[in-house]
């Protein structure tokens, strides 16, 4: 027994004199943190900013700027005016029990919320839609192809909400060039591609919650000035025609007075002489 104790003491004394035994103990948590810091990252550092995209709610688009929907707003199930519901409506029916008892019930459309990235607008369009419409969008190849289809059945299926998104999409230059390619394929002359980015940016900014940006406010003022500006019917440039001037109020009154005098003189000549 004494031999074992002395042997144990000698082993412990030798272990204490070993340089490896004098190293301080390191916490496993610190070791794991050091491993994470020293490990190379999968993504390299870059100064390129991430592309900014905004999510726009379709039902917030300015309806005053967009032409009216040809089929009008839906009177039944008005919720479908603010999304892509297709022909879905609330259905009514009965639950028939085994003894023939009937219980009234309703079936609501399977509605979801989905955000689509539209490359032509550079924004994400967030809207409500039914599962059947979502299936049609996937089959058509995306939201753009679904909205731009021009068959009457598709226009009627879009509803007011889809009509607003369709109009906004048609203002982009990419869609205008796409329509020109289709016109050329049909043997028709292409149309001039117009720059309507300011109008698109204003509509997207208007549909985003929060105040309008300074650029959108300038676009709004320009639209108001264009609306209140005098309209000229026809494509002719009246300023280049000789003898054609804008009629003033005084000149209008004088000409109307002459016309009345001429009419009165003609009426007097037609009266039978007594």
PDB file of N, CA and C in Angstrom, residues 24-59:
ATOM      1  N   UNK A  24      -2.613  26.976 -19.725  1.00  0.00           N
ATOM      2  CA  UNK A  24      -3.944  27.268 -19.167  1.00  0.00           C
ATOM      3  C   UNK A  24      -5.033  26.601 -19.997  1.00  0.00           C
ATOM      4  N   UNK A  25      -6.078  26.235 -19.334  1.00  0.00           N
ATOM      5  CA  UNK A  25      -7.208  25.597 -20.014  1.00  0.00           C
ATOM      6  C   UNK A  25      -8.033  26.654 -20.747  1.00  0.00           C
ATOM      7  N   UNK A  26      -8.481  26.336 -21.963  1.00  0.00           N
ATOM      8  CA  UNK A  26      -9.267  27.245 -22.810  1.00  0.00           C
ATOM      9  C   UNK A  26     -10.698  26.737 -22.880  1.00  0.00           C
ATOM     10  N   UNK A  27     -11.629  27.654 -22.769  1.00  0.00           N
ATOM     11  CA  UNK A  27     -13.038  27.277 -22.809  1.00  0.00           C
ATOM     12  C   UNK A  27     -13.399  26.741 -24.193  1.00  0.00           C
ATOM     13  N   UNK A  28     -14.203  25.689 -24.257  1.00  0.00           N
ATOM     14  CA  UNK A  28     -14.623  25.172 -25.577  1.00  0.00           C
ATOM     15  C   UNK A  28     -15.391  26.204 -26.396  1.00  0.00           C
ATOM     16  N   UNK A  29     -16.137  27.128 -25.736  1.00  0.00           N
ATOM     17  CA  UNK A  29     -16.882  28.151 -26.458  1.00  0.00           C
ATOM     18  C   UNK A  29     -15.949  29.115 -27.178  1.00  0.00           C
ATOM     19  N   UNK A  30     -14.831  29.505 -26.486  1.00  0.00           N
ATOM     20  CA  UNK A  30     -13.859  30.386 -27.128  1.00  0.00           C
ATOM     21  C   UNK A  30     -13.165  29.691 -28.287  1.00  0.00           C
ATOM     22  N   UNK A  31     -12.920  28.413 -28.136  1.00  0.00           N
ATOM     23  CA  UNK A  31     -12.289  27.661 -29.229  1.00  0.00           C
ATOM     24  C   UNK A  31     -13.192  27.615 -30.454  1.00  0.00           C
ATOM     25  N   UNK A  32     -14.494  27.419 -30.231  1.00  0.00           N
ATOM     26  CA  UNK A  32     -15.445  27.375 -31.345  1.00  0.00           C
ATOM     27  C   UNK A  32     -15.552  28.738 -32.027  1.00  0.00           C
ATOM     28  N   UNK A  33     -15.548  29.825 -31.232  1.00  0.00           N
ATOM     29  CA  UNK A  33     -15.625  31.167 -31.812  1.00  0.00           C
ATOM     30  C   UNK A  33     -14.388  31.481 -32.637  1.00  0.00           C
ATOM     31  N   UNK A  34     -13.223  31.085 -32.138  1.00  0.00           N
ATOM     32  CA  UNK A  34     -11.995  31.325 -32.894  1.00  0.00           C
ATOM     33  C   UNK A  34     -11.992  30.548 -34.199  1.00  0.00           C
ATOM     34  N   UNK A  35     -12.566  29.362 -34.182  1.00  0.00           N
ATOM     35  CA  UNK A  35     -12.638  28.566 -35.415  1.00  0.00           C
ATOM     36  C   UNK A  35     -13.530  29.235 -36.451  1.00  0.00           C
ATOM     37  N   UNK A  36     -14.649  29.825 -35.992  1.00  0.00           N
ATOM     38  CA  UNK A  36     -15.563  30.488 -36.918  1.00  0.00           C
ATOM     39  C   UNK A  36     -14.920  31.726 -37.524  1.00  0.00           C
ATOM     40  N   UNK A  37     -14.186  32.498 -36.697  1.00  0.00           N
ATOM     41  CA  UNK A  37     -13.557  33.718 -37.198  1.00  0.00           C
ATOM     42  C   UNK A  37     -12.448  33.393 -38.189  1.00  0.00           C
ATOM     43  N   UNK A  38     -11.680  32.351 -37.888  1.00  0.00           N
ATOM     44  CA  UNK A  38     -10.555  32.006 -38.755  1.00  0.00           C
ATOM     45  C   UNK A  38     -10.995  31.334 -40.041  1.00  0.00           C
ATOM     46  N   UNK A  39     -12.198  30.751 -40.057  1.00  0.00           N
ATOM     47  CA  UNK A  39     -12.646  30.037 -41.253  1.00  0.00           C
ATOM     48  C   UNK A  39     -12.940  31.027 -42.369  1.00  0.00           C
ATOM     49  N   UNK A  40     -12.609  30.721 -43.618  1.00  0.00           N
ATOM     50  CA  UNK A  40     -12.881  31.633 -44.738  1.00  0.00           C
ATOM     51  C   UNK A  40     -14.373  31.719 -45.021  1.00  0.00           C
ATOM     52  N   UNK A  41     -14.842  32.913 -45.338  1.00  0.00           N
ATOM     53  CA  UNK A  41     -16.249  33.123 -45.633  1.00  0.00           C
ATOM     54  C   UNK A  41     -16.555  32.700 -47.065  1.00  0.00           C
ATOM     55  N   UNK A  42     -17.823  32.289 -47.267  1.00  0.00           N
ATOM     56  CA  UNK A  42     -18.226  31.856 -48.595  1.00  0.00           C
ATOM     57  C   UNK A  42     -18.430  33.013 -49.560  1.00  0.00           C
ATOM     58  N   UNK A  43     -18.807  34.221 -49.057  1.00  0.00           N
ATOM     59  CA  UNK A  43     -19.070  35.369 -49.916  1.00  0.00           C
ATOM     60  C   UNK A  43     -17.961  36.392 -49.748  1.00  0.00           C
ATOM     61  N   UNK A  44     -17.349  36.795 -50.838  1.00  0.00           N
ATOM     62  CA  UNK A  44     -16.268  37.768 -50.789  1.00  0.00           C
ATOM     63  C   UNK A  44     -16.831  39.164 -50.562  1.00  0.00           C
ATOM     64  N   UNK A  45     -16.012  40.037 -50.037  1.00  0.00           N
ATOM     65  CA  UNK A  45     -16.422  41.415 -49.786  1.00  0.00           C
ATOM     66  C   UNK A  45     -16.574  42.159 -51.109  1.00  0.00           C
ATOM     67  N   UNK A  46     -17.646  42.949 -51.225  1.00  0.00           N
ATOM     68  CA  UNK A  46     -17.902  43.685 -52.455  1.00  0.00           C
ATOM     69  C   UNK A  46     -18.471  45.048 -52.101  1.00  0.00           C
ATOM     70  N   UNK A  47     -18.088  46.057 -52.884  1.00  0.00           N
ATOM     71  CA  UNK A  47     -18.604  47.414 -52.691  1.00  0.00           C
ATOM     72  C   UNK A  47     -19.795  47.710 -53.585  1.00  0.00           C
ATOM     73  N   UNK A  48     -20.221  46.752 -54.408  1.00  0.00           N
ATOM     74  CA  UNK A  48     -21.361  46.964 -55.292  1.00  0.00           C
ATOM     75  C   UNK A  48     -22.648  46.940 -54.483  1.00  0.00           C
ATOM     76  N   UNK A  49     -23.478  47.984 -54.557  1.00  0.00           N
ATOM     77  CA  UNK A  49     -24.717  47.984 -53.768  1.00  0.00           C
ATOM     78  C   UNK A  49     -25.712  46.968 -54.297  1.00  0.00           C
ATOM     79  N   UNK A  50     -26.520  46.460 -53.399  1.00  0.00           N
ATOM     80  CA  UNK A  50     -27.548  45.501 -53.775  1.00  0.00           C
ATOM     81  C   UNK A  50     -28.661  46.221 -54.527  1.00  0.00           C
ATOM     82  N   UNK A  51     -29.165  45.587 -55.570  1.00  0.00           N
ATOM     83  CA  UNK A  51     -30.223  46.201 -56.370  1.00  0.00           C
ATOM     84  C   UNK A  51     -31.470  46.400 -55.515  1.00  0.00           C
ATOM     85  N   UNK A  52     -31.963  47.650 -55.487  1.00  0.00           N
ATOM     86  CA  UNK A  52     -33.116  47.985 -54.670  1.00  0.00           C
ATOM     87  C   UNK A  52     -34.402  47.733 -55.454  1.00  0.00           C
ATOM     88  N   UNK A  53     -35.318  47.010 -54.872  1.00  0.00           N
ATOM     89  CA  UNK A  53     -36.625  46.771 -55.465  1.00  0.00           C
ATOM     90  C   UNK A  53     -37.686  47.108 -54.433  1.00  0.00           C
ATOM     91  N   UNK A  54     -38.773  47.691 -54.887  1.00  0.00           N
ATOM     92  CA  UNK A  54     -39.858  48.049 -53.990  1.00  0.00           C
ATOM     93  C   UNK A  54     -41.053  47.154 -54.264  1.00  0.00           C
ATOM     94  N   UNK A  55     -41.772  46.854 -53.201  1.00  0.00           N
ATOM     95  CA  UNK A  55     -42.966  46.032 -53.307  1.00  0.00           C
ATOM     96  C   UNK A  55     -44.179  46.943 -53.362  1.00  0.00           C
ATOM     97  N   UNK A  56     -44.955  46.817 -54.423  1.00  0.00           N
ATOM     98  CA  UNK A  56     -46.091  47.694 -54.683  1.00  0.00           C
ATOM     99  C   UNK A  56     -47.369  46.883 -54.569  1.00  0.00           C
ATOM    100  N   UNK A  57     -48.360  47.441 -53.899  1.00  0.00           N
ATOM    101  CA  UNK A  57     -49.671  46.815 -53.823  1.00  0.00           C
ATOM    102  C   UNK A  57     -50.512  47.290 -55.002  1.00  0.00           C
ATOM    103  N   UNK A  58     -51.025  46.334 -55.753  1.00  0.00           N
ATOM    104  CA  UNK A  58     -51.689  46.668 -57.015  1.00  0.00           C
ATOM    105  C   UNK A  58     -52.933  47.520 -56.806  1.00  0.00           C
ATOM    106  N   UNK A  59     -53.673  47.310 -55.726  1.00  0.00           N
ATOM    107  CA  UNK A  59     -54.923  48.050 -55.550  1.00  0.00           C
ATOM    108  C   UNK A  59     -54.684  49.507 -55.164  1.00  0.00           C
TER     109      UNK A  59
END
